[in-house]
mmCIF file of C-alpha atoms in Angstrom:
data_model
loop_
_atom_site.group_PDB
_atom_site.id
_atom_site.type_symbol
_atom_site.label_atom_id
_atom_site.label_comp_id
_atom_site.label_asym_id
_atom_site.label_seq_id
_atom_site.Cartn_x
_atom_site.Cartn_y
_atom_site.Cartn_z
ATOM 1 C CA MET D 296 18.282 4.183 -25.700
ATOM 2 C CA LYS D 297 16.511 3.080 -28.892
ATOM 3 C CA VAL D 298 17.259 -0.542 -27.979
ATOM 4 C CA ILE D 299 15.557 -0.111 -24.600
ATOM 5 C CA GLN D 300 12.499 1.482 -26.212
ATOM 6 C CA LEU D 301 12.280 -1.425 -28.667
ATOM 7 C CA LEU D 302 12.384 -3.955 -25.836
ATOM 8 C CA PHE D 303 9.528 -2.191 -24.061
ATOM 9 C CA ILE D 304 7.476 -2.241 -27.281
ATOM 10 C CA VAL D 305 8.064 -5.985 -27.662
ATOM 11 C CA ILE D 306 6.775 -6.629 -24.117
ATOM 12 C CA ALA D 307 3.720 -4.438 -24.725
ATOM 13 C CA LEU D 308 2.847 -6.371 -27.898
ATOM 14 C CA MET D 309 3.161 -9.698 -26.063
ATOM 15 C CA LEU D 310 0.739 -8.536 -23.374
ATOM 16 C CA VAL D 311 -2.009 -7.474 -25.817
ATOM 17 C CA PRO D 312 -5.013 -9.863 -25.310
ATOM 18 C CA LYS D 313 -5.408 -12.435 -28.058
ATOM 19 C CA PRO D 314 -8.698 -13.036 -29.893
ATOM 20 C CA PHE D 315 -10.935 -15.607 -28.230
ATOM 21 C CA HIS D 316 -10.156 -18.431 -30.641
ATOM 22 C CA ALA D 317 -6.424 -17.776 -30.377
ATOM 23 C CA LEU D 318 -6.374 -18.404 -26.640
ATOM 24 C CA GLY D 319 -6.177 -22.128 -26.958
ATOM 25 C CA GLU D 320 -6.576 -24.999 -29.341
ATOM 26 C CA SER D 321 -9.491 -27.294 -28.645
ATOM 27 C CA PRO D 322 -8.824 -30.978 -28.031
ATOM 28 C CA ALA D 323 -11.176 -31.554 -30.926
ATOM 29 C CA GLY D 324 -10.365 -28.568 -33.148
ATOM 30 C CA SER D 325 -11.288 -25.212 -31.631
ATOM 31 C CA GLY D 326 -12.652 -23.123 -34.462
ATOM 32 C CA GLU D 327 -15.496 -25.062 -36.041
ATOM 33 C CA LEU D 328 -16.678 -26.928 -32.954
ATOM 34 C CA ASP D 329 -16.682 -23.808 -30.818
ATOM 35 C CA ASP D 330 -18.558 -21.890 -33.500
ATOM 36 C CA LEU D 331 -21.152 -24.633 -33.899
ATOM 37 C CA ALA D 332 -21.854 -24.670 -30.165
ATOM 38 C CA ASP D 333 -22.104 -20.888 -30.103
ATOM 39 C CA GLN D 334 -24.420 -20.788 -33.117
ATOM 40 C CA ALA D 335 -26.649 -23.423 -31.532
ATOM 41 C CA LEU D 336 -26.919 -21.260 -28.420
ATOM 42 C CA GLN D 337 -27.676 -18.078 -30.379
ATOM 43 C CA MET D 338 -30.422 -19.835 -32.370
ATOM 44 C CA THR D 339 -31.907 -21.234 -29.150
ATOM 45 C CA LYS D 340 -31.962 -17.811 -27.508
ATOM 46 C CA ALA D 341 -33.747 -16.470 -30.597
ATOM 47 C CA GLY D 342 -36.337 -19.243 -30.357
ATOM 48 C CA LYS D 343 -35.184 -20.786 -33.651
ATOM 49 C CA TYR D 344 -35.134 -24.341 -32.348
ATOM 50 C CA GLU D 345 -34.949 -26.126 -35.694
ATOM 51 C CA GLU D 346 -31.875 -24.137 -36.671
ATOM 52 C CA ALA D 347 -30.358 -24.825 -33.259
ATOM 53 C CA LYS D 348 -31.014 -28.525 -33.719
ATOM 54 C CA LYS D 349 -29.223 -28.447 -37.088
ATOM 55 C CA PHE D 350 -26.114 -26.944 -35.504
ATOM 56 C CA LEU D 351 -26.168 -29.524 -32.710
ATOM 57 C CA THR D 352 -26.600 -32.339 -35.205
ATOM 58 C CA HIS D 353 -23.780 -31.003 -37.363
ATOM 59 C CA PHE D 354 -21.584 -30.860 -34.282
ATOM 60 C CA SER D 355 -22.069 -34.589 -33.661
ATOM 61 C CA GLU D 356 -21.152 -35.242 -37.297
ATOM 62 C CA VAL D 357 -18.048 -33.064 -37.306
ATOM 63 C CA PHE D 358 -16.661 -33.934 -33.877
ATOM 64 C CA PRO D 359 -15.405 -37.508 -34.550
ATOM 65 C CA ALA D 360 -13.460 -36.436 -37.640
ATOM 66 C CA SER D 361 -12.330 -33.024 -36.470
ATOM 67 C CA GLY D 362 -8.869 -34.060 -35.361
ATOM 68 C CA SER D 363 -7.397 -33.708 -31.898
ATOM 69 C CA SER D 364 -4.413 -31.916 -30.391
ATOM 70 C CA ARG D 365 -4.775 -34.173 -27.340
ATOM 71 C CA PRO D 366 -7.054 -37.128 -26.629
ATOM 72 C CA LEU D 367 -10.062 -36.566 -24.388
ATOM 73 C CA SER D 368 -10.174 -38.536 -21.183
ATOM 74 C CA MET D 369 -13.100 -40.884 -20.618
ATOM 75 C CA ASP D 370 -14.591 -38.468 -18.088
ATOM 76 C CA GLU D 371 -14.237 -35.498 -20.458
ATOM 77 C CA LEU D 372 -15.827 -37.444 -23.297
ATOM 78 C CA ARG D 373 -18.671 -38.582 -21.049
ATOM 79 C CA ILE D 374 -19.391 -35.034 -19.842
ATOM 80 C CA LEU D 375 -19.264 -33.705 -23.403
ATOM 81 C CA THR D 376 -21.583 -36.432 -24.700
ATOM 82 C CA MET D 377 -24.084 -36.035 -21.865
ATOM 83 C CA SER D 378 -24.243 -32.241 -22.235
ATOM 84 C CA HIS D 379 -24.727 -32.563 -26.008
ATOM 85 C CA ASP D 380 -27.433 -35.199 -25.664
ATOM 86 C CA TYR D 381 -29.223 -33.158 -23.018
ATOM 87 C CA ALA D 382 -29.161 -30.072 -25.262
ATOM 88 C CA VAL D 383 -30.616 -32.025 -28.204
ATOM 89 C CA GLU D 384 -33.243 -33.653 -25.999
ATOM 90 C CA SER D 385 -34.324 -30.300 -24.559
ATOM 91 C CA ILE D 386 -34.582 -28.713 -28.006
ATOM 92 C CA ASN D 387 -36.700 -31.632 -29.279
ATOM 93 C CA GLN D 388 -39.174 -31.695 -26.406
ATOM 94 C CA VAL D 389 -42.174 -29.427 -26.892
ATOM 95 C CA SER D 390 -42.984 -29.614 -23.163
ATOM 96 C CA VAL D 391 -39.665 -27.955 -22.253
ATOM 97 C CA ASP D 392 -40.061 -24.182 -21.980
ATOM 98 C CA HIS D 393 -37.777 -21.620 -23.606
ATOM 99 C CA ALA D 394 -35.718 -20.870 -20.476
ATOM 100 C CA GLN D 395 -34.952 -24.570 -19.953
ATOM 101 C CA LYS D 396 -33.905 -24.963 -23.584
ATOM 102 C CA VAL D 397 -31.565 -21.986 -23.296
ATOM 103 C CA ASN D 398 -30.088 -23.351 -20.066
ATOM 104 C CA ALA D 399 -29.507 -26.782 -21.622
ATOM 105 C CA VAL D 400 -27.717 -25.425 -24.688
ATOM 106 C CA THR D 401 -25.784 -22.929 -22.544
ATOM 107 C CA LYS D 402 -24.523 -25.833 -20.444
ATOM 108 C CA PHE D 403 -23.283 -27.547 -23.616
ATOM 109 C CA ARG D 404 -21.728 -24.313 -24.895
ATOM 110 C CA LEU D 405 -19.801 -23.833 -21.649
ATOM 111 C CA VAL D 406 -18.520 -27.414 -21.729
ATOM 112 C CA ILE D 407 -17.105 -26.913 -25.235
ATOM 113 C CA ASP D 408 -15.447 -23.671 -24.157
ATOM 114 C CA THR D 409 -13.984 -25.285 -21.035
ATOM 115 C CA LEU D 410 -12.435 -28.045 -23.126
ATOM 116 C CA SER D 411 -11.015 -25.575 -25.632
ATOM 117 C CA SER D 412 -9.921 -22.714 -23.386
ATOM 118 C CA ARG D 413 -6.441 -22.590 -21.850
ATOM 119 C CA TYR D 414 -7.232 -19.472 -19.881
ATOM 120 C CA GLN D 415 -10.279 -17.998 -18.144
ATOM 121 C CA PRO D 416 -13.304 -20.076 -19.254
ATOM 122 C CA LEU D 417 -16.712 -18.632 -20.059
ATOM 123 C CA TRP D 418 -18.435 -20.333 -17.124
ATOM 124 C CA VAL D 419 -16.861 -17.871 -14.670
ATOM 125 C CA GLU D 420 -19.094 -15.180 -16.192
ATOM 126 C CA MET D 421 -21.917 -16.867 -14.277
ATOM 127 C CA GLU D 422 -20.382 -15.691 -10.995
ATOM 128 C CA ASP D 423 -22.719 -12.732 -10.414
ATOM 129 C CA PRO D 424 -26.049 -14.485 -11.098
ATOM 130 C CA ILE D 425 -25.012 -17.551 -9.092
ATOM 131 C CA MET D 426 -23.710 -15.599 -6.093
ATOM 132 C CA GLU D 427 -26.776 -13.325 -6.142
ATOM 133 C CA ALA D 428 -29.060 -16.375 -6.246
ATOM 134 C CA PHE D 429 -27.220 -17.929 -3.307
ATOM 135 C CA SER D 430 -27.403 -14.661 -1.377
ATOM 136 C CA ASP D 431 -31.187 -14.758 -1.800
ATOM 137 C CA VAL D 432 -31.216 -18.321 -0.444
ATOM 138 C CA LYS D 433 -29.246 -17.279 2.619
ATOM 139 C CA THR D 434 -31.472 -14.255 3.248
ATOM 140 C CA ALA D 435 -34.646 -16.343 3.030
ATOM 141 C CA ALA D 436 -33.174 -18.927 5.399
ATOM 142 C CA GLU D 437 -32.140 -16.268 7.919
ATOM 143 C CA GLU D 438 -35.645 -14.800 7.845
ATOM 144 C CA GLY D 439 -37.236 -18.238 8.152
ATOM 145 C CA ASP D 440 -39.389 -17.621 5.073
ATOM 146 C CA MET D 441 -40.126 -21.190 3.965
ATOM 147 C CA GLU D 442 -41.777 -20.324 0.667
ATOM 148 C CA ALA D 443 -39.100 -17.844 -0.380
ATOM 149 C CA TYR D 444 -36.390 -20.270 0.755
ATOM 150 C CA HIS D 445 -37.596 -23.094 -1.501
ATOM 151 C CA SER D 446 -38.123 -20.722 -4.423
ATOM 152 C CA THR D 447 -34.697 -19.085 -4.167
ATOM 153 C CA LEU D 448 -32.998 -22.440 -3.618
ATOM 154 C CA ASN D 449 -34.587 -23.809 -6.798
ATOM 155 C CA THR D 450 -33.308 -20.752 -8.679
ATOM 156 C CA PHE D 451 -29.792 -21.206 -7.320
ATOM 157 C CA LEU D 452 -29.731 -24.927 -8.151
ATOM 158 C CA SER D 453 -30.941 -24.206 -11.675
ATOM 159 C CA LYS D 454 -28.180 -21.660 -12.269
ATOM 160 C CA TYR D 455 -25.442 -23.792 -10.733
ATOM 161 C CA ASN D 456 -26.593 -26.770 -12.805
ATOM 162 C CA ILE D 457 -25.613 -24.823 -15.926
ATOM 163 C CA ILE D 458 -21.945 -24.615 -14.926
ATOM 164 C CA GLN D 459 -21.668 -27.877 -12.973
ATOM 165 C CA PRO D 460 -20.236 -29.975 -15.870
ATOM 166 C CA SER D 461 -17.710 -27.251 -16.678
ATOM 167 C CA VAL D 462 -16.688 -27.010 -13.028
ATOM 168 C CA ARG D 463 -16.063 -30.754 -13.016
ATOM 169 C CA LEU D 464 -13.829 -30.358 -16.048
ATOM 170 C CA ASP D 465 -11.841 -27.459 -14.584
ATOM 171 C CA LEU D 466 -11.460 -28.490 -10.935
ATOM 172 C CA PRO D 467 -9.545 -31.416 -9.418
ATOM 173 C CA VAL D 468 -11.881 -34.394 -8.899
ATOM 174 C CA GLU D 469 -11.722 -34.243 -5.091
ATOM 175 C CA ARG D 470 -12.630 -30.564 -4.965
ATOM 176 C CA SER D 471 -15.500 -30.747 -7.471
ATOM 177 C CA GLN D 472 -16.939 -33.807 -5.725
ATOM 178 C CA ALA D 473 -16.768 -32.076 -2.336
ATOM 179 C CA LEU D 474 -18.599 -29.036 -3.737
ATOM 180 C CA ASP D 475 -21.223 -31.237 -5.408
ATOM 181 C CA ALA D 476 -21.771 -33.121 -2.151
ATOM 182 C CA LYS D 477 -22.481 -29.900 -0.225
ATOM 183 C CA ILE D 478 -24.922 -28.658 -2.862
ATOM 184 C CA THR D 479 -26.652 -32.046 -3.027
ATOM 185 C CA TYR D 480 -27.022 -32.060 0.758
ATOM 186 C CA LEU D 481 -28.498 -28.557 0.619
ATOM 187 C CA ASP D 482 -31.079 -29.775 -1.898
ATOM 188 C CA HIS D 483 -31.995 -33.062 -0.212
ATOM 189 C CA TYR D 484 -32.120 -31.765 3.370
ATOM 190 C CA ARG D 485 -33.699 -28.377 2.822
ATOM 191 C CA LYS D 486 -35.600 -28.234 6.128
ATOM 192 C CA ASN D 487 -32.476 -29.009 8.151
ATOM 193 C CA VAL D 488 -30.771 -25.918 6.765
ATOM 194 C CA LEU D 489 -33.556 -23.712 8.106
ATOM 195 C CA LYS D 490 -32.584 -24.726 11.621
ATOM 196 C CA SER D 491 -30.019 -22.600 13.441
ATOM 197 C CA GLU D 492 -27.211 -25.145 13.024
ATOM 198 C CA GLY D 493 -27.881 -25.312 9.286
ATOM 199 C CA MET D 494 -26.841 -21.692 8.760
ATOM 200 C CA THR D 495 -23.230 -22.693 9.332
ATOM 201 C CA GLU D 496 -23.415 -24.983 6.311
ATOM 202 C CA LEU D 497 -24.813 -22.155 4.188
ATOM 203 C CA THR D 498 -21.975 -19.868 5.258
ATOM 204 C CA THR D 499 -19.409 -22.579 4.492
ATOM 205 C CA LEU D 500 -20.900 -23.232 1.061
ATOM 206 C CA GLU D 501 -20.934 -19.508 0.317
ATOM 207 C CA GLY D 502 -17.195 -19.399 1.035
ATOM 208 C CA ASP D 503 -16.613 -22.407 -1.230
ATOM 209 C CA LEU D 504 -18.486 -20.724 -4.073
ATOM 210 C CA LYS D 505 -16.460 -17.522 -3.675
ATOM 211 C CA ASP D 506 -13.241 -19.537 -3.724
ATOM 212 C CA LEU D 507 -14.465 -21.366 -6.814
ATOM 213 C CA PHE D 508 -14.684 -18.197 -8.876
ATOM 214 C CA GLU D 509 -11.752 -16.363 -7.300
ATOM 215 C CA ASN D 510 -9.306 -19.179 -8.009
ATOM 216 C CA VAL D 511 -10.321 -19.385 -11.651
ATOM 217 C CA THR D 512 -10.300 -15.617 -12.237
ATOM 218 C CA GLU D 513 -6.776 -15.231 -10.862
ATOM 219 C CA ASP D 514 -4.084 -14.430 -13.398
ATOM 220 C CA GLU D 515 -3.485 -17.560 -15.457
ATOM 221 C CA ALA D 516 -0.867 -16.361 -17.900
ATOM 222 C CA ASP D 517 0.970 -18.955 -19.941
ATOM 223 C CA PRO D 518 4.196 -19.949 -18.097
ATOM 224 C CA SER D 519 6.123 -19.538 -21.345
ATOM 225 C CA LEU D 520 4.910 -15.933 -21.534
ATOM 226 C CA TRP D 521 6.164 -15.258 -18.019
ATOM 227 C CA TRP D 522 9.519 -16.763 -19.015
ATOM 228 C CA VAL D 523 9.735 -14.360 -21.962
ATOM 229 C CA ILE D 524 8.770 -11.400 -19.775
ATOM 230 C CA ILE D 525 11.342 -12.299 -17.122
ATOM 231 C CA SER D 526 14.030 -12.907 -19.729
ATOM 232 C CA THR D 527 13.260 -9.642 -21.506
ATOM 233 C CA GLY D 528 13.191 -7.819 -18.166
ATOM 234 C CA SER D 529 16.634 -9.213 -17.382
ATOM 235 C CA ILE D 530 17.897 -7.923 -20.732
ATOM 236 C CA ILE D 531 16.481 -4.470 -20.006
ATOM 237 C CA ILE D 532 18.087 -4.398 -16.556
ATOM 238 C CA SER D 533 21.395 -5.543 -18.014
ATOM 239 C CA THR D 534 21.164 -2.916 -20.757
ATOM 240 C CA LEU D 535 20.377 -0.162 -18.262
ATOM 241 C CA SER D 536 23.292 -1.285 -16.082
ATOM 242 C CA TYR D 537 25.616 -1.301 -19.090
ATOM 243 C CA VAL D 538 24.462 2.156 -20.179
ATOM 244 C CA GLY D 539 24.959 3.439 -16.634
ATOM 245 C CA TRP D 540 28.408 1.888 -16.431
ATOM 246 C CA ARG D 541 29.421 3.393 -19.799
ATOM 247 C CA LYS D 542 28.191 6.803 -18.662
ATOM 248 C CA TYR D 543 30.092 6.517 -15.374
ATOM 249 C CA LYS D 544 33.246 5.346 -17.152
ATOM 250 C CA GLY D 545 32.994 8.171 -19.670
ATOM 251 C CA GLN D 546 32.599 10.779 -16.944
ATOM 252 C CA LYS D 547 35.529 9.311 -15.007
ATOM 253 C CA GLU D 548 37.772 9.323 -18.093
ATOM 254 C CA ALA D 549 36.746 12.915 -18.842
ATOM 255 C CA LYS D 550 37.699 13.992 -15.308
ATOM 256 C CA THR D 551 41.037 12.135 -15.572
ATOM 257 C CA THR D 552 41.808 13.818 -18.910
ATOM 258 C CA GLU D 553 40.892 17.222 -17.463
ATOM 259 C CA ARG D 554 43.195 16.715 -14.468
ATOM 260 C CA GLN D 555 46.059 15.642 -16.745
ATOM 261 C CA LYS D 556 45.626 18.827 -18.770
ATOM 262 C CA ASN D 557 45.812 20.899 -15.597
#
């Protein structure tokens, strides 16, 4: 029975969550690049824009020579570069308010995490604020409140814009483009959505957004881990069967011996 207990302990240890940086190696070196992006975001949130700028600048210096476990595709590199440039530009512009600066650097931070994470990315943590913002849009549209509708729609678009590059990195091209097209239509043809037939499009988009987060938050365990679990489970089952067979055989032999004595 000690062998069985040991096998259960091994499985339990394998299922213990790993530290964030251990979840996956970045295509450009996870540790330092991820830390630089995070530090830039923390400094921005604290209003320390010069310090944030230094971290962003250092990132651009370190990235080319940081090494790579896999090459970035042209689209990945373009998204990374654009998000970095936008973050730097926002930090540098005095006319950009604090909230916009935070959003810009957050967008960059999420892109870096998406490229480095093999499992659930950070951008899915935006599910609640994004879905709540969209719910407000739908409510305003149903009530026909034009002013509230435009205000809530602007809020939703601003929040979705933060995760949009990361979504493009995580989703198949066809699916991300289809989602972008629906959101772009919602923005460009705002008045049409307020009409009765436009509510169907809002309901459809709401379903797409729910699917977006649900699909990513589903269990995404490493296939190799599942193989180990299944293999170990098979060993446990085999061991239990063997122990049961030995017990049955022993009892049968004991009964046979007892009958022979009688």
